[in-house]
């Protein structure tokens, strides 16, 4: 026992201490556990078409073309999803009343995967076609995500709040055509 204590005080002990500190730092960076207690609320107004010549009071508002309710996967998630067509023909995905956990590297994805409840639905969204609409702006609230004009919306049938770091869905919604 005395030899072990002496060894831990020397260069071996210092090496073990450095290894533990580096591993702990990398673990904190990778998992970012403090985000479990941090919420970011984003409240964006309904989008309007950019570059329309009509005054805002007479310009046609966004038209819902698809939508659905979010279900929970890896983390409790609720809210609704709407795919909106703006007056200029562009599309925006809107998350309304979103409530999910915060996490590292969360994205909003359009996917072609069917939404499945339970653990079996957590990891299916990166198996087929998907397009990232960007980082999740906040884990609570209502927010808008522009859909690139070159995206063929007929290819995508669902939305996932996707954790790119751990390849898992926090929650998802089937996009039912309206």
Tab-separated table of C-alpha atoms in Angstrom:
chain	number	residue	atom	x	y	z
A	1	UNK	CA	0.000	0.000	0.000
A	2	UNK	CA	2.865	2.359	0.803
A	3	UNK	CA	4.450	1.781	-2.619
A	4	UNK	CA	1.173	2.635	-4.365
A	5	UNK	CA	0.941	5.936	-2.489
A	6	UNK	CA	4.541	6.806	-3.386
A	7	UNK	CA	3.930	5.943	-7.050
A	8	UNK	CA	0.847	8.156	-7.176
A	9	UNK	CA	2.865	11.099	-5.826
A	10	UNK	CA	5.493	10.843	-8.569
A	11	UNK	CA	5.379	11.208	-12.346
A	12	UNK	CA	2.843	8.369	-12.689
A	13	UNK	CA	0.423	10.135	-10.366
A	14	UNK	CA	0.820	13.383	-12.256
A	15	UNK	CA	0.186	11.578	-15.539
A	16	UNK	CA	-2.975	9.949	-14.143
A	17	UNK	CA	-4.198	13.316	-12.835
A	18	UNK	CA	-3.618	15.010	-16.208
A	19	UNK	CA	-5.383	12.146	-18.008
A	20	UNK	CA	-8.395	12.381	-15.676
A	21	UNK	CA	-8.619	16.169	-16.133
A	22	UNK	CA	-8.364	15.955	-19.933
A	23	UNK	CA	-10.952	13.137	-20.090
A	24	UNK	CA	-13.268	15.110	-17.785
A	25	UNK	CA	-12.918	18.251	-19.909
A	26	UNK	CA	-13.621	16.349	-23.121
A	27	UNK	CA	-16.625	14.661	-21.510
A	28	UNK	CA	-18.045	18.019	-20.433
A	29	UNK	CA	-17.510	19.456	-23.918
A	30	UNK	CA	-19.099	16.449	-25.628
A	31	UNK	CA	-22.171	16.002	-23.398
A	32	UNK	CA	-22.689	19.648	-22.302
A	33	UNK	CA	-24.764	18.591	-19.273
A	34	UNK	CA	-25.417	22.196	-18.187
A	35	UNK	CA	-27.786	22.556	-21.153
A	36	UNK	CA	-30.261	20.301	-19.339
A	37	UNK	CA	-30.912	23.253	-17.004
A	38	UNK	CA	-30.764	26.049	-19.583
A	39	UNK	CA	-33.760	27.017	-21.683
A	40	UNK	CA	-33.704	29.311	-24.695
A	41	UNK	CA	-37.088	30.737	-25.664
A	42	UNK	CA	-37.540	32.176	-29.145
A	43	UNK	CA	-40.793	33.916	-30.156
A	44	UNK	CA	-40.791	34.850	-33.839
A	45	UNK	CA	-43.774	36.377	-35.641
A	46	UNK	CA	-45.427	34.598	-38.551
A	47	UNK	CA	-43.259	35.079	-41.619
A	48	UNK	CA	-44.175	37.320	-44.548
A	49	UNK	CA	-42.925	37.132	-48.112
A	50	UNK	CA	-39.813	39.152	-48.830
A	51	UNK	CA	-39.952	41.612	-51.711
A	52	UNK	CA	-43.742	41.804	-52.148
A	53	UNK	CA	-44.927	45.146	-53.461
A	54	UNK	CA	-48.276	45.090	-51.640
A	55	UNK	CA	-48.549	46.882	-48.284
A	56	UNK	CA	-48.312	44.554	-45.288
A	57	UNK	CA	-51.997	45.124	-44.476
A	58	UNK	CA	-53.145	43.849	-47.906
A	59	UNK	CA	-50.427	41.288	-48.674
A	60	UNK	CA	-51.719	37.731	-48.535
A	61	UNK	CA	-50.568	35.912	-45.416
A	62	UNK	CA	-48.756	32.618	-45.313
A	63	UNK	CA	-50.818	29.565	-46.286
A	64	UNK	CA	-50.381	26.273	-44.419
A	65	UNK	CA	-49.727	23.418	-46.859
A	66	UNK	CA	-48.843	20.714	-44.298
A	67	UNK	CA	-48.607	20.263	-40.573
A	68	UNK	CA	-48.502	17.936	-37.617
A	69	UNK	CA	-48.002	17.508	-33.876
A	70	UNK	CA	-44.604	16.742	-32.375
A	71	UNK	CA	-44.203	13.495	-30.436
A	72	UNK	CA	-41.477	12.704	-27.921
A	73	UNK	CA	-38.456	10.580	-28.718
A	74	UNK	CA	-35.211	10.780	-26.717
A	75	UNK	CA	-36.544	13.767	-24.727
A	76	UNK	CA	-40.048	14.950	-23.879
A	77	UNK	CA	-41.112	17.148	-26.809
A	78	UNK	CA	-44.381	18.887	-27.668
A	79	UNK	CA	-45.677	21.546	-30.025
A	80	UNK	CA	-46.813	21.711	-33.618
A	81	UNK	CA	-45.154	22.006	-37.001
A	82	UNK	CA	-46.506	23.904	-40.012
A	83	UNK	CA	-45.134	24.058	-43.512
A	84	UNK	CA	-46.148	27.478	-44.845
A	85	UNK	CA	-46.151	28.814	-48.408
A	86	UNK	CA	-45.541	32.553	-48.558
A	87	UNK	CA	-47.019	34.919	-51.144
A	88	UNK	CA	-43.761	34.899	-53.135
A	89	UNK	CA	-43.884	31.091	-53.462
A	90	UNK	CA	-41.144	30.405	-50.925
A	91	UNK	CA	-41.695	28.019	-48.009
A	92	UNK	CA	-41.034	28.274	-44.294
A	93	UNK	CA	-41.212	25.560	-41.660
A	94	UNK	CA	-42.725	26.941	-38.463
A	95	UNK	CA	-42.441	25.349	-35.041
A	96	UNK	CA	-45.206	26.576	-32.739
A	97	UNK	CA	-45.326	26.272	-28.965
A	98	UNK	CA	-42.215	24.080	-29.042
A	99	UNK	CA	-41.189	22.629	-25.698
A	100	UNK	CA	-38.243	20.228	-25.624
A	101	UNK	CA	-34.983	19.746	-23.756
A	102	UNK	CA	-31.967	21.747	-24.708
A	103	UNK	CA	-29.028	19.767	-25.998
A	104	UNK	CA	-25.805	19.920	-27.914
A	105	UNK	CA	-25.965	20.416	-31.674
A	106	UNK	CA	-29.761	20.328	-32.192
A	107	UNK	CA	-30.978	20.746	-35.787
A	108	UNK	CA	-34.326	21.029	-37.550
A	109	UNK	CA	-34.596	18.398	-40.274
A	110	UNK	CA	-37.061	17.680	-43.045
A	111	UNK	CA	-36.933	13.906	-43.647
A	112	UNK	CA	-38.530	11.144	-45.674
A	113	UNK	CA	-38.705	8.777	-42.676
A	114	UNK	CA	-42.040	7.799	-41.139
A	115	UNK	CA	-42.550	8.999	-37.580
A	116	UNK	CA	-42.537	6.087	-35.140
A	117	UNK	CA	-43.307	6.332	-31.454
A	118	UNK	CA	-41.062	4.916	-28.760
A	119	UNK	CA	-37.412	3.962	-28.833
A	120	UNK	CA	-37.767	2.459	-32.341
A	121	UNK	CA	-38.334	5.960	-33.738
A	122	UNK	CA	-35.312	7.644	-32.182
A	123	UNK	CA	-32.716	6.902	-34.841
A	124	UNK	CA	-34.566	6.463	-38.173
A	125	UNK	CA	-34.344	9.993	-39.548
A	126	UNK	CA	-30.794	9.827	-40.880
A	127	UNK	CA	-31.395	6.506	-42.671
A	128	UNK	CA	-32.920	8.076	-45.790
A	129	UNK	CA	-33.176	11.512	-47.360
A	130	UNK	CA	-33.079	14.518	-45.076
A	131	UNK	CA	-32.263	18.203	-45.311
A	132	UNK	CA	-31.141	20.361	-42.410
A	133	UNK	CA	-32.925	23.706	-42.084
A	134	UNK	CA	-30.347	24.859	-39.544
A	135	UNK	CA	-29.630	24.847	-35.843
A	136	UNK	CA	-32.595	24.866	-33.480
A	137	UNK	CA	-32.917	28.526	-32.463
A	138	UNK	CA	-34.398	27.758	-29.053
A	139	UNK	CA	-35.806	24.772	-27.231
A	140	UNK	CA	-38.990	26.674	-26.378
A	141	UNK	CA	-41.298	29.004	-28.275
A	142	UNK	CA	-42.358	29.591	-31.876
A	143	UNK	CA	-39.788	29.954	-34.622
A	144	UNK	CA	-39.401	29.970	-38.410
A	145	UNK	CA	-36.967	28.110	-40.667
A	146	UNK	CA	-36.611	29.027	-44.338
A	147	UNK	CA	-36.795	26.074	-46.721
A	148	UNK	CA	-34.265	26.419	-49.549
A	149	UNK	CA	-36.000	26.967	-52.904
A	150	UNK	CA	-34.272	23.960	-54.480
A	151	UNK	CA	-35.753	21.499	-51.930
A	152	UNK	CA	-38.380	19.202	-53.480
A	153	UNK	CA	-40.953	19.188	-50.685
A	154	UNK	CA	-42.768	16.178	-52.161
A	155	UNK	CA	-39.788	14.036	-51.045
A	156	UNK	CA	-40.177	14.846	-47.328
A	157	UNK	CA	-42.943	13.625	-45.055
A	158	UNK	CA	-41.728	14.466	-41.553
A	159	UNK	CA	-39.794	16.867	-39.348
A	160	UNK	CA	-37.301	15.914	-36.646
A	161	UNK	CA	-35.615	17.897	-33.906
A	162	UNK	CA	-32.347	16.048	-34.467
A	163	UNK	CA	-29.321	15.891	-32.174
A	164	UNK	CA	-26.455	15.712	-34.654
A	165	UNK	CA	-23.938	15.043	-31.890
A	166	UNK	CA	-25.568	11.774	-30.781
A	167	UNK	CA	-27.562	10.859	-33.925
A	168	UNK	CA	-30.901	10.779	-32.141
A	169	UNK	CA	-34.270	12.499	-32.518
A	170	UNK	CA	-35.511	14.534	-29.562
A	171	UNK	CA	-38.992	14.663	-31.144
A	172	UNK	CA	-40.664	14.456	-34.533
A	173	UNK	CA	-43.879	15.196	-36.427
A	174	UNK	CA	-45.500	13.673	-39.474
A	175	UNK	CA	-46.273	16.340	-42.096
A	176	UNK	CA	-49.871	15.764	-43.174
A	177	UNK	CA	-50.897	17.744	-46.273
A	178	UNK	CA	-53.623	20.298	-45.581
